Amino acid sequence: PTNEAEVEVFSVPSYACQRRTTLENRNTVLTDALSLLAENAELSAEEGRGVAFRRAAAVLKVLPEPVTDMTQLRGLPCLGEHSLRVIKDILENGASSEVESTKQSERFKALKVLTGVFGVGAKTADRWIREGIHDLQQLKDSRQTLNRAQRAGLEHYDDINQPVSKAEADAIGEIVEEAVASVLPGAQVTLIGGFRRGKLSGHDVDFLITHPEEGREVGLMPKIVSWLESQGFLLYQKTTRNSYLESDDGPARPCSNMDRFERCFSVFKLDEDEKRRAGQTQSHHASAEDGGLKPWRAVRVDLVVSPISQFAFALLGWTGSKLFERELRRWAGHEKTMSLSSHALYDNTQRTYLRATSEEEIFAHLGLDYIPPSERNA
Ligand code: TTP
Ligand code: MN
Ligand code: MN
């Protein structure tokens, strides 16, 4: 043992997929600020800046204690000049002037409100703002033609922008289980997305569906959707069929982050009754008896169907967080010369696909310690 005082250096690996990020965050003031700047960048078609802010926030999320002094940040990865300036401002003045002015800006407020309409992305919102539309009333008054998704988004705006609780996610899960069991006995339903990572609320509920016998899952989504529709559970749905095999970029070159599974973007009608039947306690949501308010709420639900041979990749790719996924792909490409998608893992050196039947195997192929879902909250 040495007599010299040891300086404790907290070391953080630079890729988020090398780190364990739980939901416990001692630096929410800082990470909220950086996340807001990330969101503003993403809404303004500045993806690079958005990712930089997301990476900086993710590093702060794993620190074991609140940051109180800039010296604590020495040697940490992913903290660029801009992020450091924001952090310094908050530590010294209690708030970041850039974050505060962004929050107040008419443009940011309008982008938030308009992209809060399901089916409206940053591009559309930007075009509307340039045409003088800044809020929902102006959108309704304008003669803009809305597509089916946007009409549903506008109609159920308040519900869709109200967080979904775990209890509500479980109630939706029971409905999806029933639908799947009715149309293809033996098919399996897995809760994915934020709820699989242990989040207590989310903006939607995500499910991955497969069947243990390869091929049995083909054509499954339209059957599930028909069953749900016949039971009155769907306010909106759009199913896109699997285009994996016919795509020409192939699994080795996942050109976009969008995968090509058969999937369904939907808006569920969740009855308070349904929630009670699922064994949950009564929510704050008004029931029909206490004031004439509607006894149901709209909930955004994403369904994905994958063949069993790709299940582990789909599970890993759809559990998130979005930054964790991005970092996994960056690690694969930059550190391992591999291409990872929600369908497959390809080794560009050996020119071969690496098989996996579990997430653990995929981490092992990538030379990474296994990180469980609850620690992927980067
Ligand atoms: P989201 O449902 O958007 O996010 P989330 O579940 O992590 O958070 P929230 O609580 O706000 O719903 O996406 C879930 C995962 O699905 C995310 O890790 C990325 C993945 N995904 C794809 O693989 N392809 C896609 O096209 C989309 C939209 C998401
Ligand atoms: Mn989700
Ligand atoms: Mn989703």
XYZ file of C-alpha atoms and ligand atoms in Angstrom:
409
model
C 0.000 0.000 0.000
C 1.227 3.429 -0.862
C 1.317 6.400 1.488
C 0.390 8.816 -1.202
C -3.152 10.074 -1.179
C -4.956 8.510 -4.065
C -6.931 10.804 -6.261
C -10.159 9.107 -7.114
C -10.825 9.465 -10.781
C -14.266 8.514 -11.908
C -13.825 6.986 -15.294
C -16.655 6.711 -17.790
C -16.277 4.697 -21.001
C -17.109 6.705 -24.078
C -19.813 4.550 -25.672
C -23.184 4.461 -23.879
C -23.414 0.723 -24.649
C -20.354 0.187 -22.420
C -22.101 1.773 -19.457
C -24.853 0.805 -17.036
C -27.439 3.569 -17.067
C -30.281 3.027 -14.621
C -33.296 5.309 -14.184
C -31.625 6.758 -11.102
C -30.149 10.079 -12.164
C -28.433 12.466 -9.735
C -28.075 15.198 -12.319
C -31.582 15.761 -13.668
C -31.214 19.556 -13.663
C -28.248 19.276 -16.017
C -29.572 16.391 -18.111
C -32.994 18.033 -18.536
C -31.274 21.174 -19.811
C -29.083 19.277 -22.279
C -32.034 17.114 -23.381
C -34.058 20.214 -24.155
C -31.254 21.552 -26.349
C -31.032 18.125 -28.004
C -34.747 18.171 -28.685
C -34.562 21.672 -30.119
C -31.707 20.626 -32.409
C -33.597 17.517 -33.562
C -36.704 19.583 -34.278
C -34.545 21.988 -36.278
C -32.985 19.349 -38.557
C -29.632 19.620 -36.759
C -29.182 15.936 -36.035
C -25.465 16.124 -35.301
C -25.923 18.737 -32.613
C -28.815 16.743 -31.214
C -26.687 13.628 -30.843
C -23.862 15.613 -29.236
C -26.224 16.964 -26.546
C -27.760 13.489 -26.041
C -24.299 11.951 -25.561
C -23.296 14.651 -23.093
C -26.515 14.172 -21.095
C -25.989 10.393 -21.090
C -22.533 10.774 -19.516
C -23.984 12.894 -16.690
C -26.690 10.252 -16.116
C -24.130 7.698 -14.913
C -22.279 9.956 -12.457
C -22.661 8.672 -8.862
C -23.316 12.110 -7.389
C -24.599 15.553 -8.388
C -22.061 17.688 -10.198
C -21.337 20.826 -8.190
C -18.048 21.926 -9.707
C -16.621 21.928 -13.220
C -13.433 20.202 -11.999
C -15.470 17.039 -11.393
C -15.970 16.765 -15.146
C -12.273 16.550 -16.038
C -11.471 13.624 -18.262
C -15.085 12.682 -18.962
C -15.909 11.761 -22.567
C -18.519 13.356 -24.853
C -18.595 16.719 -23.113
C -18.025 19.216 -25.891
C -17.386 22.911 -25.573
C -21.044 23.786 -26.021
C -22.338 21.296 -23.441
C -19.666 22.386 -20.957
C -20.730 26.010 -21.410
C -24.360 25.068 -20.626
C -23.323 23.076 -17.535
C -21.086 25.928 -16.294
C -23.904 28.429 -16.742
C -26.234 26.265 -14.633
C -23.656 25.631 -11.903
C -22.765 29.325 -11.662
C -26.118 31.010 -12.288
C -28.702 28.375 -11.463
C -29.906 28.248 -15.055
C -28.626 28.277 -18.614
C -29.517 31.399 -20.560
C -29.564 29.394 -23.786
C -31.962 26.808 -22.382
C -34.239 29.489 -20.922
C -34.372 31.491 -24.146
C -35.007 28.314 -26.178
C -37.898 27.379 -23.865
C -39.387 30.862 -24.304
C -38.915 31.028 -28.056
C -42.084 31.095 -30.136
C -40.506 28.769 -32.673
C -39.624 26.063 -30.143
C -43.051 26.294 -28.510
C -44.753 25.983 -31.894
C -42.540 23.044 -32.935
C -43.398 21.245 -29.680
C -47.145 21.764 -29.992
C -47.323 20.854 -33.682
C -45.085 17.767 -33.479
C -47.228 16.728 -30.513
C -49.834 15.882 -33.143
C -49.350 12.194 -33.975
C -48.269 11.963 -37.625
C -46.574 15.364 -37.693
C -42.780 15.445 -37.935
C -40.310 18.310 -37.698
C -40.429 18.973 -41.453
C -44.195 19.382 -41.592
C -44.226 21.486 -38.429
C -41.542 23.746 -39.891
C -43.538 24.234 -43.100
C -46.684 25.086 -41.143
C -44.789 27.585 -38.973
C -43.501 29.283 -42.117
C -47.137 29.505 -43.232
C -48.046 31.234 -39.967
C -49.468 28.232 -38.089
C -48.184 28.178 -34.503
C -50.854 26.380 -32.494
C -53.661 23.841 -32.769
C -56.392 26.445 -33.215
C -54.521 28.004 -36.118
C -54.005 24.516 -37.553
C -57.718 23.720 -37.284
C -58.642 27.099 -38.813
C -56.174 26.721 -41.672
C -57.190 24.887 -44.799
C -54.297 22.442 -44.470
C -55.169 18.986 -45.671
C -54.304 16.491 -42.958
C -53.647 12.817 -43.568
C -55.460 10.091 -41.639
C -52.753 9.845 -38.949
C -52.735 13.603 -38.401
C -56.528 13.770 -38.185
C -56.451 11.054 -35.499
C -53.564 12.873 -33.818
C -55.515 16.109 -33.659
C -58.705 14.415 -32.499
C -56.955 12.594 -29.626
C -54.297 15.226 -28.952
C -54.787 15.544 -25.181
C -54.904 11.794 -24.538
C -51.906 11.034 -26.744
C -49.850 13.735 -25.018
C -50.740 12.427 -21.581
C -48.105 9.935 -20.345
C -49.073 6.251 -20.395
C -48.752 4.564 -16.983
C -47.341 1.075 -16.405
C -50.845 -0.023 -15.319
C -52.236 1.178 -18.639
C -49.400 -0.539 -20.516
C -50.241 -3.803 -18.720
C -53.933 -3.453 -19.569
C -53.046 -2.920 -23.238
C -50.717 -5.935 -22.950
C -53.607 -8.159 -21.898
C -55.643 -7.027 -24.886
C -52.765 -7.678 -27.283
C -52.179 -11.116 -25.702
C -55.828 -11.967 -26.203
C -55.762 -10.807 -29.824
C -52.616 -12.780 -30.591
C -53.844 -15.942 -28.817
C -57.092 -15.740 -30.792
C -55.513 -15.485 -34.236
C -52.352 -17.595 -33.775
C -52.170 -19.837 -30.712
C -48.577 -20.284 -29.574
C -47.442 -16.854 -30.752
C -45.577 -14.843 -28.120
C -45.977 -11.222 -27.082
C -43.110 -9.284 -25.447
C -43.316 -5.795 -23.970
C -40.478 -3.737 -25.442
C -39.466 -0.040 -25.524
C -39.263 2.061 -22.380
C -41.501 -0.187 -20.270
C -39.111 -3.106 -20.794
C -36.361 -0.842 -19.428
C -38.397 -0.398 -16.254
C -39.804 3.051 -16.942
C -42.967 3.819 -14.976
C -44.492 5.863 -17.780
C -44.027 6.329 -21.502
C -45.286 8.131 -24.573
C -46.577 4.868 -26.052
C -46.586 1.095 -25.488
C -44.421 -1.128 -27.710
C -44.841 -4.874 -28.325
C -42.811 -7.444 -30.246
C -44.645 -10.518 -31.494
C -43.137 -13.757 -32.760
C -43.887 -17.491 -33.079
C -41.426 -20.250 -32.026
C -41.872 -21.936 -35.416
C -40.188 -19.949 -38.209
C -42.641 -18.818 -40.876
C -45.779 -19.099 -38.790
C -45.580 -15.345 -38.130
C -46.012 -14.488 -41.827
C -49.200 -12.491 -42.407
C -49.876 -12.291 -38.688
C -50.225 -8.518 -38.312
C -53.346 -8.060 -40.496
C -55.041 -10.834 -38.513
C -54.202 -9.212 -35.183
C -55.377 -5.844 -36.464
C -58.660 -7.299 -37.758
C -59.346 -8.929 -34.402
C -58.595 -5.711 -32.512
C -60.730 -3.714 -34.941
C -63.668 -6.132 -34.642
C -63.537 -5.737 -30.861
C -63.533 -1.946 -31.092
C -60.051 -1.486 -29.636
C -58.586 0.612 -32.447
C -59.126 4.319 -33.042
C -56.424 4.362 -35.736
C -53.979 1.912 -37.274
C -51.525 1.823 -40.121
C -49.841 -1.448 -40.930
C -46.689 -1.592 -43.017
C -45.636 -4.950 -44.337
C -42.252 -6.548 -44.014
C -39.946 -5.319 -46.756
C -36.752 -6.918 -45.469
C -36.278 -9.584 -48.131
C -37.156 -7.383 -51.063
C -35.033 -4.431 -49.992
C -31.842 -3.993 -51.949
C -29.613 -2.579 -49.253
C -29.645 -5.874 -47.348
C -29.072 -6.445 -43.671
C -25.361 -5.802 -43.949
C -25.988 -2.217 -44.856
C -28.710 -0.833 -42.663
C -28.919 2.438 -44.586
C -31.541 3.900 -42.350
C -32.343 3.211 -38.753
C -35.826 2.246 -39.798
C -36.157 -1.489 -39.823
C -38.295 -3.466 -42.186
C -40.432 -5.657 -39.974
C -44.145 -5.947 -40.387
C -45.348 -3.285 -38.024
C -48.377 -1.372 -36.946
C -48.567 2.183 -35.625
C -51.849 2.477 -33.793
C -54.004 4.401 -31.388
C -55.861 2.168 -28.942
C -59.104 2.952 -27.206
C -58.519 1.866 -23.612
C -61.627 1.556 -21.442
C -61.344 2.281 -17.753
C -63.285 -0.990 -17.401
C -60.558 -2.819 -19.261
C -57.999 -1.434 -16.841
C -60.023 -2.573 -13.858
C -60.421 -6.007 -15.388
C -56.644 -6.122 -15.701
C -56.554 -5.885 -11.910
C -55.525 -2.275 -11.670
C -56.815 0.298 -9.237
C -59.047 3.067 -10.473
C -57.113 5.866 -12.161
C -57.576 9.617 -11.827
C -59.244 9.523 -15.209
C -62.879 10.423 -14.769
C -65.305 7.594 -15.250
C -68.680 8.020 -16.937
C -70.448 8.275 -13.595
C -68.472 11.155 -12.178
C -69.082 14.035 -14.461
C -69.949 12.995 -17.985
C -66.350 12.718 -19.138
C -65.496 9.893 -21.483
C -64.769 6.574 -19.744
C -61.808 5.761 -21.970
C -58.540 7.209 -23.186
C -56.555 7.008 -26.404
C -53.112 5.360 -26.150
C -50.385 5.168 -28.803
C -49.348 1.538 -29.361
C -46.622 0.139 -31.644
C -46.758 -3.515 -32.701
C -43.886 -5.291 -34.450
C -43.809 -8.853 -35.792
C -40.488 -10.642 -36.205
C -39.578 -14.152 -37.333
C -38.037 -16.181 -34.496
C -34.668 -16.301 -36.312
C -34.369 -12.509 -35.923
C -36.109 -12.232 -32.558
C -33.014 -11.481 -30.447
C -31.958 -8.699 -32.822
C -35.474 -7.251 -32.900
C -35.690 -7.417 -29.103
C -32.359 -5.653 -28.688
C -33.193 -3.085 -31.371
C -36.611 -2.227 -29.990
C -35.820 -2.071 -26.284
C -33.893 1.206 -26.614
C -33.112 3.720 -25.397
C -32.702 5.438 -28.741
C -29.242 6.659 -27.758
C -28.265 3.207 -26.477
C -29.266 1.735 -29.861
C -27.356 4.375 -31.763
C -24.275 3.748 -29.651
C -24.506 -0.028 -30.141
C -24.505 0.472 -33.917
C -21.647 2.975 -33.698
C -19.649 0.563 -31.523
C -20.305 -2.285 -33.958
C -19.234 -0.230 -36.973
C -16.303 1.741 -35.580
C -14.810 -0.687 -33.080
C -15.679 -4.096 -34.567
C -16.180 -3.507 -38.307
C -19.595 -5.090 -37.950
C -23.052 -3.925 -39.001
C -25.826 -4.249 -36.447
C -29.503 -3.824 -37.252
C -32.766 -4.995 -35.711
C -32.554 -7.955 -38.116
C -28.997 -9.214 -37.988
C -25.339 -8.732 -37.122
C -22.885 -8.900 -40.003
C -19.122 -9.208 -39.639
C -17.652 -7.169 -42.485
C -14.181 -8.698 -42.029
C -15.232 -12.347 -42.002
C -18.064 -11.540 -44.401
C -20.498 -13.575 -42.408
C -23.693 -13.207 -40.417
C -23.335 -13.859 -36.699
C -26.235 -15.893 -35.357
C -27.813 -15.204 -31.996
C -30.839 -16.469 -30.118
C -30.483 -14.133 -27.142
C -29.430 -10.565 -26.428
C -26.568 -11.937 -24.324
C -25.104 -13.621 -27.418
C -25.276 -10.392 -29.404
C -23.383 -8.463 -26.704
C -20.828 -11.290 -26.666
C -20.402 -11.141 -30.472
C -19.824 -7.400 -30.092
C -17.211 -7.887 -27.360
C -19.334 -5.983 -24.851
C -20.332 -6.855 -21.296
C -24.006 -7.737 -21.175
C -26.148 -4.765 -20.156
C -29.678 -5.715 -19.018
C -32.673 -3.644 -20.233
C -33.011 -1.754 -16.919
C -29.461 -0.439 -17.433
C -29.979 0.734 -21.026
C -31.602 4.013 -20.015
C -28.920 6.169 -21.645
P -40.018 4.605 -28.688
O -41.323 3.970 -28.390
O -40.069 5.819 -29.552
O -39.249 5.055 -27.355
P -39.209 4.436 -25.890
O -40.164 3.303 -25.756
O -37.794 4.171 -25.564
O -39.666 5.659 -24.994
P -41.157 6.151 -24.680
O -41.404 5.778 -23.273
O -41.130 7.624 -24.894
O -42.079 5.471 -25.628
O -39.039 3.584 -29.391
C -38.753 2.328 -28.825
C -37.612 1.676 -29.528
O -37.976 1.293 -30.826
C -36.408 2.584 -29.685
O -35.335 2.006 -29.002
C -36.045 2.561 -31.104
C -36.909 1.506 -31.697
N -37.433 1.915 -33.002
C -36.996 1.263 -34.137
O -36.195 0.338 -34.066
N -37.477 1.664 -35.354
C -38.348 2.682 -35.463
O -38.761 3.020 -36.574
C -38.790 3.347 -34.252
C -39.753 4.489 -34.293
C -38.309 2.924 -33.044
Mn -42.162 3.484 -26.441
Mn -42.808 3.333 -29.983
